[in-house]
Coordinates of N, CA and C and ligand atoms in Angstrom, one line a residue:
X1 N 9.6 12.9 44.1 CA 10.0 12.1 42.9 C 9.8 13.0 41.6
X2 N 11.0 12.9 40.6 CA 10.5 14.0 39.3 C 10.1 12.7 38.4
X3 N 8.9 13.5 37.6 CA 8.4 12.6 37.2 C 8.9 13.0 35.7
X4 N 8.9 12.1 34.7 CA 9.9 12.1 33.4 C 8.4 12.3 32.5
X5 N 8.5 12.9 31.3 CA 7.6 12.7 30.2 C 8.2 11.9 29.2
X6 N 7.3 11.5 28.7 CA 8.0 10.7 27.2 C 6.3 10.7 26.3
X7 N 6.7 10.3 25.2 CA 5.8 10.5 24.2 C 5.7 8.8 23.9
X8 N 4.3 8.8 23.3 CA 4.5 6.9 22.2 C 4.0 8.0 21.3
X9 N 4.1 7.5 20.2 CA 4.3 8.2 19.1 C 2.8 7.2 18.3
X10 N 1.8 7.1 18.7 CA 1.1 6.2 18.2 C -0.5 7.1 18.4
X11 N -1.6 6.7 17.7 CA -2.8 7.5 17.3 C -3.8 6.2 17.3
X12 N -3.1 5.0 18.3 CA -4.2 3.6 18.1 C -4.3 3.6 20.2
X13 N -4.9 3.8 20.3 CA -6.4 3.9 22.0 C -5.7 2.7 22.1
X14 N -6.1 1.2 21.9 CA -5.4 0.1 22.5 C -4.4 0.3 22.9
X15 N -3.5 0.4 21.9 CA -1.8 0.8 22.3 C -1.4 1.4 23.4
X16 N -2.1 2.7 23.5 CA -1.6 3.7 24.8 C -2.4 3.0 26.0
X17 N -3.1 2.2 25.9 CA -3.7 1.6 27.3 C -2.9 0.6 27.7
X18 N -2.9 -0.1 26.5 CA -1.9 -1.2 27.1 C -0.3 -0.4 27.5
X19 N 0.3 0.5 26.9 CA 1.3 1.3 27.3 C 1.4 1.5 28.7
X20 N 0.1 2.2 29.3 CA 0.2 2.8 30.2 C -0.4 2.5 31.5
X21 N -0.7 1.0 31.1 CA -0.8 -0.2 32.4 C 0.2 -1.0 32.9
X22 N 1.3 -0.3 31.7 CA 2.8 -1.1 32.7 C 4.1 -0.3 32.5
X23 N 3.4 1.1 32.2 CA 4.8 2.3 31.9 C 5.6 2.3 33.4
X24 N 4.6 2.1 34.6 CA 5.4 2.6 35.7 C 5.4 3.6 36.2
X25 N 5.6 3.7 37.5 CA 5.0 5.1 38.3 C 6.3 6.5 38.0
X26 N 7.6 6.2 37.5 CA 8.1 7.4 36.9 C 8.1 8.1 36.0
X27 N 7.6 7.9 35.1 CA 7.2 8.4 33.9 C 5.6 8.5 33.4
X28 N 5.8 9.8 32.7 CA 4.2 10.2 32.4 C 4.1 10.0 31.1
X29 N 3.7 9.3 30.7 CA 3.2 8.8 29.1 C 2.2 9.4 28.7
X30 N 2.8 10.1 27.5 CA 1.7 10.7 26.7 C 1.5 10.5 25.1
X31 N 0.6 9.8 24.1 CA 0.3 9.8 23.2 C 0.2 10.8 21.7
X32 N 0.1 10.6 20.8 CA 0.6 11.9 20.0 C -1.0 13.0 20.1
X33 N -2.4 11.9 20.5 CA -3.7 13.2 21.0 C -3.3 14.0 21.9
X34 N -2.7 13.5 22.7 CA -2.6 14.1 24.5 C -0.9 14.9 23.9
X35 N -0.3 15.0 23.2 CA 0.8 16.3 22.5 C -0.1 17.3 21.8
X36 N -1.3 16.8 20.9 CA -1.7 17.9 20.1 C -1.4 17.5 18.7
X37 N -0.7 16.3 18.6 CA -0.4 15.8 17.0 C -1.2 14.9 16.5
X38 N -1.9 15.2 15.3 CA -2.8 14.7 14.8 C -3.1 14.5 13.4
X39 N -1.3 14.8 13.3 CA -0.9 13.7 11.7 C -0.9 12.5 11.8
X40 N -1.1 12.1 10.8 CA -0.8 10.7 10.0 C 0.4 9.8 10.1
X41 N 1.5 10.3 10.6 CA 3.4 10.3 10.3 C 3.3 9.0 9.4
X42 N 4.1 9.3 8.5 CA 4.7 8.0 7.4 C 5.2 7.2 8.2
X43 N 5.0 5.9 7.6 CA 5.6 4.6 7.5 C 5.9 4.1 6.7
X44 N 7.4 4.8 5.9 CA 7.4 4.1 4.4 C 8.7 3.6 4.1
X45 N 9.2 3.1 5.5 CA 10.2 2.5 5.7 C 9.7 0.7 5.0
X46 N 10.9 -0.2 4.9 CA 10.2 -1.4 4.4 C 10.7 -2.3 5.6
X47 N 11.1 -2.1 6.6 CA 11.4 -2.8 7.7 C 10.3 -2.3 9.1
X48 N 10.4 -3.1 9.9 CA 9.6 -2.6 11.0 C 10.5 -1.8 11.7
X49 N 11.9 -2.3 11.9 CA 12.9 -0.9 12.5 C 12.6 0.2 12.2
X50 N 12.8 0.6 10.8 CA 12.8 2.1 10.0 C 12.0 2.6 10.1
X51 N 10.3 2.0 10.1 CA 9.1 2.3 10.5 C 8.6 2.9 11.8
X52 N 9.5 2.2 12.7 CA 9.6 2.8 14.3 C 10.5 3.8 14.6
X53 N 11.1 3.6 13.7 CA 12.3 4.8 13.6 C 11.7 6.2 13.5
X54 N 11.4 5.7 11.9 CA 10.5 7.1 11.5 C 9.4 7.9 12.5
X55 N 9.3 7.2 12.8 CA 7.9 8.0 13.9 C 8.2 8.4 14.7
X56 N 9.4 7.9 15.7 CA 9.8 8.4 16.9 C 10.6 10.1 16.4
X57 N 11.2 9.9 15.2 CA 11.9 11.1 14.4 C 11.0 12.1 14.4
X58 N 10.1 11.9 14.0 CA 9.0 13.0 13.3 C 8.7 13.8 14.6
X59 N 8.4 12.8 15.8 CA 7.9 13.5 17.1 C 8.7 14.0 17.7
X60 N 10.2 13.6 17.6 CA 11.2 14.7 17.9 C 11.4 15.6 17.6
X61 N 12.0 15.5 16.1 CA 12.0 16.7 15.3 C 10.6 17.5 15.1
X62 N 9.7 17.7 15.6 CA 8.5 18.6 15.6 C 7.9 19.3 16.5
X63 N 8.4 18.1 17.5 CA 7.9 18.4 19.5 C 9.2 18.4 20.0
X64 N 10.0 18.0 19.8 CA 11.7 18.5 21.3 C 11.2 17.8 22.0
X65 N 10.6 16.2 21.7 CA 10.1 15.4 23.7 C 11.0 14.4 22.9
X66 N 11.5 13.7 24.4 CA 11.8 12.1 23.7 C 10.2 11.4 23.6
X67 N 10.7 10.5 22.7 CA 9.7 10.0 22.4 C 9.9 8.2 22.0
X68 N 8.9 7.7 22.4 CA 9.4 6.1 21.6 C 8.1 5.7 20.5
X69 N 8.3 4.9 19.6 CA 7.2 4.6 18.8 C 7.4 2.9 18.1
X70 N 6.6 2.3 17.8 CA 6.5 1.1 17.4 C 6.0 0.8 16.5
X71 N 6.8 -0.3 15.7 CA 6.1 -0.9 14.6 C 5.9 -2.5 14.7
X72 N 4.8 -3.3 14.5 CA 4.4 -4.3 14.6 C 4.3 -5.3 13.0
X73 N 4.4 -6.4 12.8 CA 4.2 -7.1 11.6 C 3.8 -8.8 12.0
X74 N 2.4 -9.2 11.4 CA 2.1 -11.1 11.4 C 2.8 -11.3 10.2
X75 N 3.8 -12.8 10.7 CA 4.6 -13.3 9.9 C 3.6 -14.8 10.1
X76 N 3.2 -14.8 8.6 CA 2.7 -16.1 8.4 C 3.6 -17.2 7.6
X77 N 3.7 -18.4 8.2 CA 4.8 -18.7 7.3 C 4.4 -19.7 6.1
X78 N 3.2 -20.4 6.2 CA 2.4 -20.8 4.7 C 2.4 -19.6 3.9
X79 N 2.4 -18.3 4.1 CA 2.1 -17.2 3.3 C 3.4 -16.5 3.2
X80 N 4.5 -17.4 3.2 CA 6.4 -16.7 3.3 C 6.2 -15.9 3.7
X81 N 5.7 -15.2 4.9 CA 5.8 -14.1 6.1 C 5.1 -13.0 6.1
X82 N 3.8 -13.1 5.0 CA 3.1 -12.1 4.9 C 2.3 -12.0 5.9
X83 N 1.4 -10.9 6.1 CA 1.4 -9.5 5.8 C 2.9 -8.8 6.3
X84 N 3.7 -9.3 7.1 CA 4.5 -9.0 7.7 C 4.4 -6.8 8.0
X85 N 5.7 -6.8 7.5 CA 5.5 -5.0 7.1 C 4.4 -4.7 6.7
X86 N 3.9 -5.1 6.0 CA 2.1 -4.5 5.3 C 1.1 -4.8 5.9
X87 N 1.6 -5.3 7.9 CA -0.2 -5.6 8.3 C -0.8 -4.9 8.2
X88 N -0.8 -4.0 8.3 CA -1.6 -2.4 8.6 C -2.6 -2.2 7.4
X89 N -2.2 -2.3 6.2 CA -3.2 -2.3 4.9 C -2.7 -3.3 4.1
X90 N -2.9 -4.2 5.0 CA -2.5 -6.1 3.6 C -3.9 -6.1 2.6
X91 N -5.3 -5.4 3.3 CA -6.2 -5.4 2.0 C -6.6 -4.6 1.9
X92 N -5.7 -3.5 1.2 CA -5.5 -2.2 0.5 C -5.2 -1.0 1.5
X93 N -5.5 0.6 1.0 CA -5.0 1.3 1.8 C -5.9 1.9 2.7
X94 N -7.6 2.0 2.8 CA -8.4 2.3 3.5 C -9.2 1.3 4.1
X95 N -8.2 0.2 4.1 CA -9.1 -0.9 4.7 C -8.9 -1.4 6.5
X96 N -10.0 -1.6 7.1 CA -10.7 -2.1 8.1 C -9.7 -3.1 8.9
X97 N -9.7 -3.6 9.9 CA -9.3 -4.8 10.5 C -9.7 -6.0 10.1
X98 N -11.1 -5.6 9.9 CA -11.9 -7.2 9.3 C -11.4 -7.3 7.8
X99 N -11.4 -6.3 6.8 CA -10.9 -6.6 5.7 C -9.5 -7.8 6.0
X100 N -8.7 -7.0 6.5 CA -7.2 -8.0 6.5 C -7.4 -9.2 7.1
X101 N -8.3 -9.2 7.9 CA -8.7 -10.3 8.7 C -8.9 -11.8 7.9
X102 N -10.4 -10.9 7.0 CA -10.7 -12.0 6.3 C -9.8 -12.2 5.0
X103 N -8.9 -11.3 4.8 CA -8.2 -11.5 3.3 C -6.6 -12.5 3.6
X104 N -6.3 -12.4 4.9 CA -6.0 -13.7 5.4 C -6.3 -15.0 5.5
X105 N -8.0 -15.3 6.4 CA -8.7 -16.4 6.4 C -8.7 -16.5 4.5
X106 N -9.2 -15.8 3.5 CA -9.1 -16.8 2.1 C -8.2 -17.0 1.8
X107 N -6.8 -16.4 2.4 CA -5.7 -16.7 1.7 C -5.2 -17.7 1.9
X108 N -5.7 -18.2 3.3 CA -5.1 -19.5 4.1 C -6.1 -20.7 3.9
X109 N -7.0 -20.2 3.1 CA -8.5 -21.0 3.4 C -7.5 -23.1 2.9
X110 N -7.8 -24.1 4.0 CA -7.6 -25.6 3.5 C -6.2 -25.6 3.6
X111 N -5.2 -24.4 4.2 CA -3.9 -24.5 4.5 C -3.6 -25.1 5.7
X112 N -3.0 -26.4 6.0 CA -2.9 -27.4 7.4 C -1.7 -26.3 8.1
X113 N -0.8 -25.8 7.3 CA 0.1 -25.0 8.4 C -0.2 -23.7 8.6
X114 N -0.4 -23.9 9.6 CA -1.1 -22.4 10.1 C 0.1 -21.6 11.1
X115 N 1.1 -21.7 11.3 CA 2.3 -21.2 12.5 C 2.6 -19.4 11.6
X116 N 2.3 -18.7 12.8 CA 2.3 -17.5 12.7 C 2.8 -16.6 13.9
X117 N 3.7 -15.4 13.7 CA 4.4 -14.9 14.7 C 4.2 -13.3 14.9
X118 N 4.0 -12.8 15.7 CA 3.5 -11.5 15.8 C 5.5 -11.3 15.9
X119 N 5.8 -10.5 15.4 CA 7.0 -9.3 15.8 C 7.0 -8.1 16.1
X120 N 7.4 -7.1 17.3 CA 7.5 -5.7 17.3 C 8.9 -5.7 17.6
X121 N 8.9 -4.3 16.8 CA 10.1 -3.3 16.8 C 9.5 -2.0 17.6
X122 N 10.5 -1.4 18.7 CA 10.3 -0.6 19.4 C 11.5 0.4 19.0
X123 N 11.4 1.2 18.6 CA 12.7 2.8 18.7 C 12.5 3.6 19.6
X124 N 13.3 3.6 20.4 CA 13.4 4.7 21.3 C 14.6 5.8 21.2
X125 N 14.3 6.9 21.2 CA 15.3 8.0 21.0 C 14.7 8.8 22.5
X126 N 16.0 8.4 23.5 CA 15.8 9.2 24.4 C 17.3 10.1 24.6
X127 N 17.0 11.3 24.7 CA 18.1 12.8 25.1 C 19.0 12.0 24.1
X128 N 18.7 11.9 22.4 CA 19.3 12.4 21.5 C 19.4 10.6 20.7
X129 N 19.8 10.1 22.0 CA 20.3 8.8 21.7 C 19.0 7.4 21.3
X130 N 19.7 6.9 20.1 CA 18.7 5.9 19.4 C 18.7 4.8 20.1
X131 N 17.7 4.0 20.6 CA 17.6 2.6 21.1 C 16.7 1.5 20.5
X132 N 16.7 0.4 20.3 CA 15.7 -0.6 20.2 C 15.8 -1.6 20.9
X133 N 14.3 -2.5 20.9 CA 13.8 -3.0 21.7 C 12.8 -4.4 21.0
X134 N 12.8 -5.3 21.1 CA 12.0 -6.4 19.9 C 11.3 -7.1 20.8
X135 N 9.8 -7.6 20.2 CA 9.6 -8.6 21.0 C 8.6 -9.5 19.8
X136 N 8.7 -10.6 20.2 CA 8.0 -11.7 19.6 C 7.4 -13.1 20.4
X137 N 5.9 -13.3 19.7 CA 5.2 -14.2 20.0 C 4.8 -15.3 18.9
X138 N 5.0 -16.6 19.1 CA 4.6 -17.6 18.3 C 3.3 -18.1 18.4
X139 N 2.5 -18.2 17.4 CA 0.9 -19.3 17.5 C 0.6 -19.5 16.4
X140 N -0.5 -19.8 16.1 CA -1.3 -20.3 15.3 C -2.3 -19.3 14.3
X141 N -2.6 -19.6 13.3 CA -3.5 -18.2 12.6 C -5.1 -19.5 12.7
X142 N -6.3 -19.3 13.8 CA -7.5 -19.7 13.5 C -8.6 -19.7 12.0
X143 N -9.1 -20.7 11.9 CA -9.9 -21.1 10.7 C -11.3 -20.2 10.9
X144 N -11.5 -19.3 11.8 CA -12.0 -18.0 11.9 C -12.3 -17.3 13.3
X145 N -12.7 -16.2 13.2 CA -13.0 -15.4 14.2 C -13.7 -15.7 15.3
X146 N -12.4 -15.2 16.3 CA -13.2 -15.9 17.7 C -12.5 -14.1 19.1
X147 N -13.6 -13.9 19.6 CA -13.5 -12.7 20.3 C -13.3 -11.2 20.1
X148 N -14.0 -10.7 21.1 CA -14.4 -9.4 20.6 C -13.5 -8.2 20.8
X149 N -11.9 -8.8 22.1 CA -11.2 -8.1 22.6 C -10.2 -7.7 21.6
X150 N -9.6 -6.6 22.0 CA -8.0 -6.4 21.0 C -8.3 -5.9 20.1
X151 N -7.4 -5.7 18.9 CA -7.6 -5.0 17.3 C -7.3 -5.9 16.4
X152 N -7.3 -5.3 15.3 CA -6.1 -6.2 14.3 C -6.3 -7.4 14.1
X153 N -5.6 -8.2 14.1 CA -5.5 -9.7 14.0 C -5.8 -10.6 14.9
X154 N -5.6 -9.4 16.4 CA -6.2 -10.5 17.8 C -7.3 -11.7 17.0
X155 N -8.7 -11.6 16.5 CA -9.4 -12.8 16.6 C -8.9 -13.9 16.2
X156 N -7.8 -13.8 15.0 CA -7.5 -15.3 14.5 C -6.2 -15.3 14.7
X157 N -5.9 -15.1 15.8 CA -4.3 -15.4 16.4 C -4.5 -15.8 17.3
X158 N -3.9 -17.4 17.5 CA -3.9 -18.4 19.0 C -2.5 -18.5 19.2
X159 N -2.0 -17.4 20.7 CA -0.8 -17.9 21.0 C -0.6 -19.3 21.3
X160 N 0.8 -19.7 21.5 CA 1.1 -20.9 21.7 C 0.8 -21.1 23.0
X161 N 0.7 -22.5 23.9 CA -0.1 -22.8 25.3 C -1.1 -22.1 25.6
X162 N -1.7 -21.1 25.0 CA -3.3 -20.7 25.0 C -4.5 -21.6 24.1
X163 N -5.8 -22.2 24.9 CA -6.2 -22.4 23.7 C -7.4 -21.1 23.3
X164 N -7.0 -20.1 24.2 CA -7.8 -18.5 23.3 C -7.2 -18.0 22.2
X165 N -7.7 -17.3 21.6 CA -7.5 -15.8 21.1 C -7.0 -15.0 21.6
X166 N -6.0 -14.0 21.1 CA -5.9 -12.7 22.2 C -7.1 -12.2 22.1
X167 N -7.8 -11.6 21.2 CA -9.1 -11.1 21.5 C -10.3 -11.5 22.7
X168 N -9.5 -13.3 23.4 CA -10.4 -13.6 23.9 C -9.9 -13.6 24.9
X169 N -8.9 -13.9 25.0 CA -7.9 -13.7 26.1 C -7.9 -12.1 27.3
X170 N -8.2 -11.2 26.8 CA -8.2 -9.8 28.1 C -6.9 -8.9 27.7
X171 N -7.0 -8.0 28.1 CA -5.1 -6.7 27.9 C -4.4 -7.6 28.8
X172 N -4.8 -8.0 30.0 CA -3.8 -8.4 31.3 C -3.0 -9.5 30.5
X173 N -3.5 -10.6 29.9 CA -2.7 -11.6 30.2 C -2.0 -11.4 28.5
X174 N -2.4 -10.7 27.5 CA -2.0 -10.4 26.4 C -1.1 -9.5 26.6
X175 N -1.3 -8.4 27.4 CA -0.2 -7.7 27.7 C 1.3 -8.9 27.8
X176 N 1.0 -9.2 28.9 CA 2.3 -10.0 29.1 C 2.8 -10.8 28.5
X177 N 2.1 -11.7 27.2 CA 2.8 -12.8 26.4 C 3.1 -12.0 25.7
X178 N 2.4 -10.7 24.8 CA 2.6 -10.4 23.5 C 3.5 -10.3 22.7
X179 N 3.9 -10.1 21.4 CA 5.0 -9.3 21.0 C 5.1 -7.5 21.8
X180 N 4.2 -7.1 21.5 CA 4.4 -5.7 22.1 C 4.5 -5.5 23.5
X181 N 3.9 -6.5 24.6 CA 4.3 -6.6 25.3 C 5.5 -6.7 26.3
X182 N 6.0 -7.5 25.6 CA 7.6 -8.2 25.6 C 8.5 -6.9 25.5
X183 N 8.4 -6.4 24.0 CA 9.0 -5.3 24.1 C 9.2 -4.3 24.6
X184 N 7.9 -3.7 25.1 CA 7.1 -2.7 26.1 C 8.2 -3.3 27.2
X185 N 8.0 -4.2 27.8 CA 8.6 -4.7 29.4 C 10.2 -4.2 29.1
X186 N 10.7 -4.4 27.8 CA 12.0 -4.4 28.2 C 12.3 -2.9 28.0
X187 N 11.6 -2.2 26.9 CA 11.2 -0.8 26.8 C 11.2 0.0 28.4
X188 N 10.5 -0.4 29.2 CA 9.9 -0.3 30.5 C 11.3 -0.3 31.6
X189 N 11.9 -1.7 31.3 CA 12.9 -1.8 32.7 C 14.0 -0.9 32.0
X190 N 14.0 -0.6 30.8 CA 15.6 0.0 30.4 C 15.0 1.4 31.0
X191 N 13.8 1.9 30.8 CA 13.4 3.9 31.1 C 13.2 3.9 32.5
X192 N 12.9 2.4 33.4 CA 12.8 2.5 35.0 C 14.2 2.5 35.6
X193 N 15.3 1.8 34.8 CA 16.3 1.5 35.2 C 17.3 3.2 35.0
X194 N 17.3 3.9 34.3 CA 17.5 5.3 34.5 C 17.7 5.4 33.1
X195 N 17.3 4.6 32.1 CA 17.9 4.8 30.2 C 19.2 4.2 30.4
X196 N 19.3 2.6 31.5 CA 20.6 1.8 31.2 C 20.2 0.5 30.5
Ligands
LIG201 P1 1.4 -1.1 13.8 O1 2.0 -0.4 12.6 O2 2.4 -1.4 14.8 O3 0.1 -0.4 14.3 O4 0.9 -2.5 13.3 C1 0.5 -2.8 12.0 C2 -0.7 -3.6 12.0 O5 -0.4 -4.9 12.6 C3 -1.9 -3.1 12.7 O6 -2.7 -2.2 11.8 C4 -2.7 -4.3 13.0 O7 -3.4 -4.8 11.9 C5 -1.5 -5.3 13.3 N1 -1.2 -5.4 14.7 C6 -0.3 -4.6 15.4 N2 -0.4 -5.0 16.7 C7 -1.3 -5.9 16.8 C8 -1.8 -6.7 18.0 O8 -1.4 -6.5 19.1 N3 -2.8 -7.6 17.7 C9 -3.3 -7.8 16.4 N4 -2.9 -7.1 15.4 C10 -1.9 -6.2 15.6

């Protein structure tokens, strides 16, 4: 069997684990440590497409691999869809998970509607050609921190029919509901299916 390389274009350890517990036995997934890249790549697109875009770009244009990369955004809808594009530094630019965390919990603090949606955008540019890939999850933003698992916003995100956290929830079963998830799977059957 020849085995395919591809790159994720990402520098976050969760990501490439969860990546690479359901890439599939044809392809060899490798991250931008395991290439030797150990920039920063912009994200100063204002969409999560352009954002995914841009990354996958950079790793091409620099490395000659295909490559896929993702961009993620929490749409809160008491908060008209913030952090959305800006989860990454919603409280400020050198800030923490817990920072955004908690600058969420005050922003929401005594707010009865809590309905909140993870979205990812996936770009894939495989042998020249551009693809995407979306996925999304609906739940609830928690009135605070519950579990130790996942990054980001896992503790105060309750998917819907869970009453965990992803944090509390495990990779296995978060894998499979997630936004990233989702996408990953369909990411997954399109690069198992031969790039159809
Ligand atoms: P990224 O640009 O795709 O890494 O996502 C932007 C930000 O969204 C991250 O810095 C996290 O704060 C948040 N995020 C992305 N994916 C997840 C997730 O699976 N769980 C919780 N937060 C996430």
């Amino acid at each position: 069997m020849i085995m395919m390389e591809i790159v994720f274009a990402t520098h976050n350890q969760h990501k490439t684990q969860e990546a690479k517990a359901i890439v599939g036995p044809n392809w060899t997934l490798k991250d931008l440590h395991e290439i030797g890249c150990h920039t920063d790549i912009p994200e100063t697109a204002d969409t999560l497409m352009g954002n995914a875009l841009q990354k996958a770009q950079f790793v091409v244009g620099h490395y000659h691999m295909n490559c896929f990369a993702d961009d993620t955004g929490l749409e809160i809808e008491s908060l008209d869809g913030r952090p959305g594009v800006f989860s990454a530094r919603y409280a400020g630019e050198k800030c923490s998970f817990a920072d955004n965390v908690n600058k969420v919990l005050s922003e929401m603090k005594g707010m009865t509607n809590r309905k909140a949606c993870f979205k990812t955008v996936i770009a894939l540019i495989l042998d020249g050609e551009t693809y995407y890939f979306e996925g999304r999850v609906d739940g609830q933003i928690t009135t605070e921190p519950h579990g130790e698992g996942g990054f980001g916003y896992d503790p105060i995100f309750l998917p819907d029919g869970y009453d965990k956290t992803f944090a509390e929830l495990g990779m296995d079963v978060k894998n499979k509901i997630s936004h990233r998830g989702r996408a990953m799977q369909k990411l997954m059957a399109f690069l198992n299916n031969g790039g159809k």
